[in-house]
mmCIF file of C-alpha atoms and ligand atoms in Angstrom:
data_model
loop_
_atom_site.group_PDB
_atom_site.id
_atom_site.type_symbol
_atom_site.label_atom_id
_atom_site.label_comp_id
_atom_site.label_asym_id
_atom_site.label_seq_id
_atom_site.Cartn_x
_atom_site.Cartn_y
_atom_site.Cartn_z
ATOM 1 C CA MET A 173 67.858 -93.958 134.742
ATOM 2 C CA ASP A 174 65.602 -93.891 131.596
ATOM 3 C CA GLU A 175 66.680 -97.441 131.024
ATOM 4 C CA HIS A 176 65.743 -98.716 134.615
ATOM 5 C CA LEU A 177 62.386 -97.246 134.224
ATOM 6 C CA ASN A 178 61.792 -98.737 130.889
ATOM 7 C CA GLU A 179 62.733 -102.061 132.177
ATOM 8 C CA LEU A 180 60.380 -101.581 135.142
ATOM 9 C CA ILE A 181 57.657 -100.735 133.307
ATOM 10 C CA SER A 182 58.375 -103.539 130.747
ATOM 11 C CA ASP A 183 58.358 -105.764 133.891
ATOM 12 C CA LEU A 184 55.057 -104.145 135.010
ATOM 13 C CA LYS A 185 53.435 -104.834 131.792
ATOM 14 C CA THR A 186 54.571 -108.449 131.472
ATOM 15 C CA TYR A 187 53.046 -109.179 135.211
ATOM 16 C CA LEU A 188 49.751 -107.381 134.204
ATOM 17 C CA GLU A 189 49.318 -109.633 131.118
ATOM 18 C CA TYR A 190 50.247 -112.410 133.250
ATOM 19 C CA LEU A 191 47.544 -111.658 135.655
ATOM 20 C CA LYS A 192 45.008 -111.014 132.825
ATOM 21 C CA GLY A 193 45.808 -114.360 131.348
ATOM 22 C CA MET A 194 44.714 -115.775 134.755
ATOM 23 C CA GLY A 195 41.495 -113.791 134.341
ATOM 24 C CA ILE A 196 42.538 -110.786 136.603
ATOM 25 C CA ASP A 197 41.983 -107.548 134.587
ATOM 26 C CA SER A 198 41.537 -105.074 137.483
ATOM 27 C CA LEU A 199 43.610 -104.384 140.564
ATOM 28 C CA PRO A 200 42.185 -102.614 143.779
ATOM 29 C CA ILE A 201 42.626 -99.011 143.906
ATOM 30 C CA SER A 202 44.147 -97.865 147.139
ATOM 31 C CA LYS A 203 45.899 -94.781 148.528
ATOM 32 C CA ASN A 204 48.217 -97.103 150.194
ATOM 33 C CA PHE A 205 48.081 -100.627 149.544
ATOM 34 C CA LEU A 206 49.566 -101.520 153.102
ATOM 35 C CA GLU A 207 46.711 -99.859 154.610
ATOM 36 C CA ARG A 208 43.901 -102.410 155.404
ATOM 37 C CA PRO A 209 40.389 -100.780 155.296
ATOM 38 C CA ASN A 210 38.835 -100.082 158.502
ATOM 39 C CA PRO A 211 36.133 -102.559 159.192
ATOM 40 C CA SER A 212 33.728 -99.927 160.006
ATOM 41 C CA ASP A 213 34.340 -98.193 156.393
ATOM 42 C CA LEU A 214 33.529 -101.470 154.685
ATOM 43 C CA LEU A 215 30.666 -101.338 152.302
ATOM 44 C CA THR A 216 28.171 -103.991 152.948
ATOM 45 C CA LEU A 217 25.009 -104.738 151.496
ATOM 46 C CA GLN A 218 23.254 -104.412 155.107
ATOM 47 C CA ARG A 219 24.840 -100.895 155.523
ATOM 48 C CA ILE A 220 23.566 -99.709 151.960
ATOM 49 C CA ARG A 221 20.136 -101.020 152.695
ATOM 50 C CA LYS A 222 20.202 -98.919 156.064
ATOM 51 C CA GLU A 223 21.419 -96.057 154.171
ATOM 52 C CA LEU A 224 18.619 -96.141 151.737
ATOM 53 C CA GLY A 225 15.993 -96.564 154.726
ATOM 54 C CA ASP A 226 12.429 -95.682 153.837
ATOM 55 C CA CYS A 227 13.581 -93.873 150.976
ATOM 56 C CA LYS A 228 11.657 -90.805 149.696
ATOM 57 C CA ARG A 229 14.229 -89.337 147.379
ATOM 58 C CA CYS A 230 12.247 -89.622 144.460
ATOM 59 C CA LYS A 231 8.401 -89.549 143.471
ATOM 60 C CA LEU A 232 8.085 -93.437 143.299
ATOM 61 C CA HIS A 233 7.878 -93.516 147.099
ATOM 62 C CA ARG A 234 4.388 -92.302 146.754
ATOM 63 C CA THR A 235 2.901 -95.281 144.599
ATOM 64 C CA ARG A 236 5.289 -98.010 145.859
ATOM 65 C CA ARG A 237 4.338 -100.634 148.329
ATOM 66 C CA THR A 238 7.737 -102.095 149.263
ATOM 67 C CA ILE A 239 11.348 -101.259 148.355
ATOM 68 C CA VAL A 240 12.820 -104.126 146.468
ATOM 69 C CA PHE A 241 16.456 -103.805 147.473
ATOM 70 C CA GLY A 242 17.885 -106.979 145.736
ATOM 71 C CA GLU A 243 18.741 -110.590 146.885
ATOM 72 C CA GLY A 244 21.275 -113.449 146.488
ATOM 73 C CA ASN A 245 24.867 -113.948 147.337
ATOM 74 C CA GLU A 246 26.515 -111.041 148.912
ATOM 75 C CA ARG A 247 29.771 -112.456 147.436
ATOM 76 C CA ALA A 248 28.526 -113.400 143.966
ATOM 77 C CA ALA A 249 30.740 -113.414 141.001
ATOM 78 C CA LEU A 250 27.840 -112.850 138.840
ATOM 79 C CA MET A 251 25.095 -110.253 139.143
ATOM 80 C CA PHE A 252 21.836 -109.841 137.052
ATOM 81 C CA ILE A 253 20.489 -106.192 137.048
ATOM 82 C CA GLY A 254 17.063 -105.626 135.734
ATOM 83 C CA GLU A 255 14.933 -102.468 135.300
ATOM 84 C CA GLY A 256 12.639 -102.255 138.234
ATOM 85 C CA PRO A 257 10.160 -103.909 140.255
ATOM 86 C CA GLY A 258 6.888 -104.788 138.695
ATOM 87 C CA TYR A 259 3.457 -105.720 140.396
ATOM 88 C CA ASP A 260 4.496 -108.847 142.124
ATOM 89 C CA GLU A 261 8.165 -107.680 143.221
ATOM 90 C CA ASP A 262 6.112 -104.694 144.539
ATOM 91 C CA VAL A 263 3.985 -107.017 146.567
ATOM 92 C CA GLN A 264 6.704 -109.654 147.724
ATOM 93 C CA GLY A 265 9.628 -107.073 148.120
ATOM 94 C CA ARG A 266 11.843 -109.499 146.160
ATOM 95 C CA PRO A 267 13.157 -108.906 142.534
ATOM 96 C CA PHE A 268 12.149 -111.137 139.811
ATOM 97 C CA VAL A 269 9.401 -113.255 141.238
ATOM 98 C CA GLY A 270 6.696 -112.857 138.685
ATOM 99 C CA LYS A 271 6.388 -114.286 135.271
ATOM 100 C CA ALA A 272 9.603 -112.634 133.957
ATOM 101 C CA GLY A 273 11.360 -113.475 137.244
ATOM 102 C CA GLN A 274 10.428 -117.337 136.655
ATOM 103 C CA LEU A 275 11.954 -117.034 133.249
ATOM 104 C CA LEU A 276 15.225 -115.554 134.662
ATOM 105 C CA THR A 277 15.272 -118.202 137.181
ATOM 106 C CA LYS A 278 15.269 -120.883 134.232
ATOM 107 C CA ILE A 279 17.856 -118.666 132.410
ATOM 108 C CA ILE A 280 20.069 -118.931 135.504
ATOM 109 C CA GLN A 281 19.569 -122.600 135.887
ATOM 110 C CA SER A 282 20.162 -123.123 132.171
ATOM 111 C CA ILE A 283 24.089 -122.313 133.008
ATOM 112 C CA GLN A 284 23.992 -124.539 135.860
ATOM 113 C CA LEU A 285 23.596 -121.994 138.456
ATOM 114 C CA GLN A 286 20.983 -121.335 141.093
ATOM 115 C CA ARG A 287 19.378 -118.101 142.240
ATOM 116 C CA GLU A 288 20.920 -118.129 145.577
ATOM 117 C CA GLU A 289 24.486 -118.240 143.990
ATOM 118 C CA VAL A 290 24.001 -115.108 142.074
ATOM 119 C CA TYR A 291 22.922 -111.508 143.132
ATOM 120 C CA ILE A 292 19.690 -110.088 141.553
ATOM 121 C CA THR A 293 18.690 -106.450 141.702
ATOM 122 C CA ASN A 294 17.249 -103.575 139.536
ATOM 123 C CA ILE A 295 18.376 -100.102 138.274
ATOM 124 C CA ILE A 296 15.425 -98.623 140.340
ATOM 125 C CA LYS A 297 14.247 -100.250 143.611
ATOM 126 C CA CYS A 298 10.579 -99.042 143.548
ATOM 127 C CA ARG A 299 7.854 -100.005 141.117
ATOM 128 C CA PRO A 300 6.884 -97.432 138.928
ATOM 129 C CA PRO A 301 2.982 -96.878 138.566
ATOM 130 C CA GLN A 302 1.352 -99.209 136.012
ATOM 131 C CA ASN A 303 4.739 -100.662 135.394
ATOM 132 C CA ARG A 304 5.738 -97.646 133.069
ATOM 133 C CA ASN A 305 9.411 -96.891 131.984
ATOM 134 C CA PRO A 306 11.669 -95.534 134.797
ATOM 135 C CA GLU A 307 12.176 -91.777 134.198
ATOM 136 C CA PRO A 308 15.629 -90.314 134.169
ATOM 137 C CA ASP A 309 15.344 -88.470 137.493
ATOM 138 C CA GLU A 310 14.385 -91.708 139.148
ATOM 139 C CA ILE A 311 17.167 -93.487 137.582
ATOM 140 C CA GLU A 312 19.657 -90.732 138.532
ATOM 141 C CA THR A 313 18.481 -90.888 142.181
ATOM 142 C CA CYS A 314 18.742 -94.496 142.457
ATOM 143 C CA THR A 315 21.669 -95.406 140.519
ATOM 144 C CA PRO A 316 24.205 -94.389 143.573
ATOM 145 C CA PHE A 317 22.774 -97.282 145.677
ATOM 146 C CA LEU A 318 23.119 -99.600 142.713
ATOM 147 C CA MET A 319 26.722 -98.598 142.284
ATOM 148 C CA LYS A 320 27.409 -99.116 145.842
ATOM 149 C CA GLN A 321 25.753 -102.652 145.650
ATOM 150 C CA ILE A 322 28.254 -103.419 142.721
ATOM 151 C CA GLN A 323 31.052 -102.124 144.825
ATOM 152 C CA ALA A 324 30.143 -104.139 148.049
ATOM 153 C CA ILE A 325 29.604 -107.429 145.904
ATOM 154 C CA GLN A 326 32.336 -106.792 143.768
ATOM 155 C CA PRO A 327 30.982 -109.241 140.962
ATOM 156 C CA LYS A 328 33.301 -110.465 137.945
ATOM 157 C CA ILE A 329 30.606 -110.428 135.557
ATOM 158 C CA ILE A 330 27.243 -108.389 135.411
ATOM 159 C CA CYS A 331 24.379 -109.389 133.068
ATOM 160 C CA ALA A 332 22.463 -106.238 132.288
ATOM 161 C CA LEU A 333 18.703 -107.191 131.538
ATOM 162 C CA GLY A 334 17.274 -105.039 129.066
ATOM 163 C CA THR A 335 17.719 -101.549 127.630
ATOM 164 C CA PHE A 336 17.549 -99.472 130.839
ATOM 165 C CA SER A 337 19.824 -101.716 132.711
ATOM 166 C CA ALA A 338 22.268 -101.661 129.898
ATOM 167 C CA GLN A 339 21.950 -98.068 129.020
ATOM 168 C CA THR A 340 22.415 -97.028 132.756
ATOM 169 C CA LEU A 341 25.288 -99.235 133.336
ATOM 170 C CA LEU A 342 27.171 -98.327 130.003
ATOM 171 C CA LYS A 343 26.352 -94.738 130.010
ATOM 172 C CA THR A 344 24.764 -94.796 126.582
ATOM 173 C CA ASN A 345 21.672 -94.579 124.600
ATOM 174 C CA ALA A 346 22.196 -97.097 122.339
ATOM 175 C CA LYS A 347 19.341 -99.726 121.932
ATOM 176 C CA ILE A 348 19.729 -103.112 123.235
ATOM 177 C CA THR A 349 19.816 -104.793 120.040
ATOM 178 C CA THR A 350 23.044 -102.779 119.253
ATOM 179 C CA LEU A 351 24.633 -103.336 122.665
ATOM 180 C CA ARG A 352 23.935 -107.173 123.018
ATOM 181 C CA GLY A 353 26.305 -109.765 121.499
ATOM 182 C CA LYS A 354 29.443 -107.801 122.877
ATOM 183 C CA VAL A 355 30.991 -107.653 126.106
ATOM 184 C CA TYR A 356 31.773 -104.341 127.786
ATOM 185 C CA ASP A 357 34.255 -103.413 130.670
ATOM 186 C CA LEU A 358 33.119 -101.470 133.744
ATOM 187 C CA GLU A 359 35.937 -100.843 135.782
ATOM 188 C CA GLY A 360 37.323 -104.337 135.561
ATOM 189 C CA ILE A 361 33.629 -105.776 135.630
ATOM 190 C CA GLN A 362 32.637 -107.546 132.303
ATOM 191 C CA VAL A 363 29.235 -106.323 131.332
ATOM 192 C CA ILE A 364 26.986 -108.532 129.326
ATOM 193 C CA PRO A 365 23.791 -107.017 127.983
ATOM 194 C CA THR A 366 21.029 -109.374 127.049
ATOM 195 C CA TYR A 367 17.452 -108.977 126.250
ATOM 196 C CA HIS A 368 14.942 -108.578 129.426
ATOM 197 C CA PRO A 369 13.082 -111.655 130.184
ATOM 198 C CA ALA A 370 9.706 -109.720 130.016
ATOM 199 C CA PHE A 371 10.608 -109.019 126.422
ATOM 200 C CA LEU A 372 11.559 -112.755 125.920
ATOM 201 C CA LEU A 373 8.105 -113.668 127.055
ATOM 202 C CA ARG A 374 6.672 -111.595 124.248
ATOM 203 C CA ASN A 375 9.232 -112.501 121.585
ATOM 204 C CA PRO A 376 10.146 -116.126 122.290
ATOM 205 C CA ASP A 377 12.232 -116.186 118.958
ATOM 206 C CA LYS A 378 15.036 -114.008 120.771
ATOM 207 C CA LYS A 379 15.616 -116.852 123.076
ATOM 208 C CA LYS A 380 18.450 -117.997 120.852
ATOM 209 C CA GLU A 381 20.537 -114.804 121.350
ATOM 210 C CA VAL A 382 19.955 -114.943 125.004
ATOM 211 C CA TRP A 383 21.248 -118.472 125.059
ATOM 212 C CA GLU A 384 24.376 -117.305 123.212
ATOM 213 C CA ASP A 385 24.866 -114.409 125.799
ATOM 214 C CA MET A 386 24.436 -117.057 128.360
ATOM 215 C CA LYS A 387 26.943 -119.371 127.201
ATOM 216 C CA LYS A 388 29.476 -116.664 127.075
ATOM 217 C CA ILE A 389 28.577 -115.871 130.566
ATOM 218 C CA GLN A 390 29.114 -119.716 131.361
ATOM 219 C CA GLN A 391 32.438 -119.418 129.671
ATOM 220 C CA PHE A 392 33.569 -116.406 131.860
ATOM 221 C CA MET A 393 32.282 -118.316 134.958
ATOM 222 C CA SER A 394 34.132 -121.391 134.363
ATOM 223 C CA GLN A 395 37.561 -119.091 133.723
ATOM 224 C CA ILE A 396 36.735 -117.717 137.120
ATOM 225 C CA GLU A 397 36.499 -121.167 138.695
ATOM 226 C CA ARG A 398 39.804 -122.017 137.243
ATOM 227 C CA THR A 399 41.355 -118.823 138.714
ATOM 228 C CA TYR A 400 39.781 -119.491 142.026
ATOM 229 C CA PRO A 401 39.200 -123.223 142.348
ATOM 230 C CA GLU A 402 38.070 -123.140 146.048
ATOM 231 C CA GLY A 403 34.643 -121.826 144.961
ATOM 232 C CA LYS A 404 32.621 -119.977 142.471
ATOM 233 C CA ASP A 405 32.072 -116.850 144.837
ATOM 234 C CA SER A 406 35.586 -116.196 146.116
ATOM 235 C CA ARG A 407 37.895 -113.792 144.998
HETATM 236 N N1 LIG B 695 11.302 -106.766 135.679
HETATM 237 C C1 LIG B 695 12.429 -106.280 136.371
HETATM 238 O O1 LIG B 695 13.016 -105.352 135.544
HETATM 239 N N2 LIG B 695 12.851 -106.358 137.542
HETATM 240 C C2 LIG B 695 12.062 -107.023 138.351
HETATM 241 O O2 LIG B 695 12.483 -107.157 139.356
HETATM 242 C C3 LIG B 695 10.663 -107.751 137.828
HETATM 243 C C4 LIG B 695 10.433 -107.529 136.589
#
């Protein structure tokens, strides 16, 4: 019996290593893998947005103009997560549309992708007054919605833009300078932290590091394309 079990474990290990070699390093968790999810239980961005509603869960609702939910490909393999909306985003209701956003668009294009192919959102969905840093209670209130967005999209890679994004996703207080340059695992999703585009606008000498991070993302993306040749965003 023990021998049989050991053999089974060894076979399973080999199979998981084979999947890993194919770029698949997580398996869907299901109580019963024969059970198909009920379509009405499916987490969609539309449903998450509806649940968020005219959110008044934290104090930011008093000063915001618009909730900036996020935009892009609902089936994106790559997600960019920033900190929170700024002035332009608050006015337009879209993430990363100001100066930092224009730089983010160029960064995305530098790895031969378009904004529409990825999904872009923020840790918090409402602009803090005077663009101050998000406060812990605001992050805590908003993060469940971000987590649901991630669950719905099921990206393979998340690029965390800046300190707040990286710290929130990786549940750490480490600085972005310490966090960047490495790849982290978030339940099977590769998280690549990099400098925030707004920081890059003030410190253009840091572009080299961001370019290194982008090259890493590009490499992962080409692995995904090899595993799923029918399309970048398919799974
Ligand atoms: N900075 C962010 O972190 N997010 C935006 O959407 C815009 C600027």
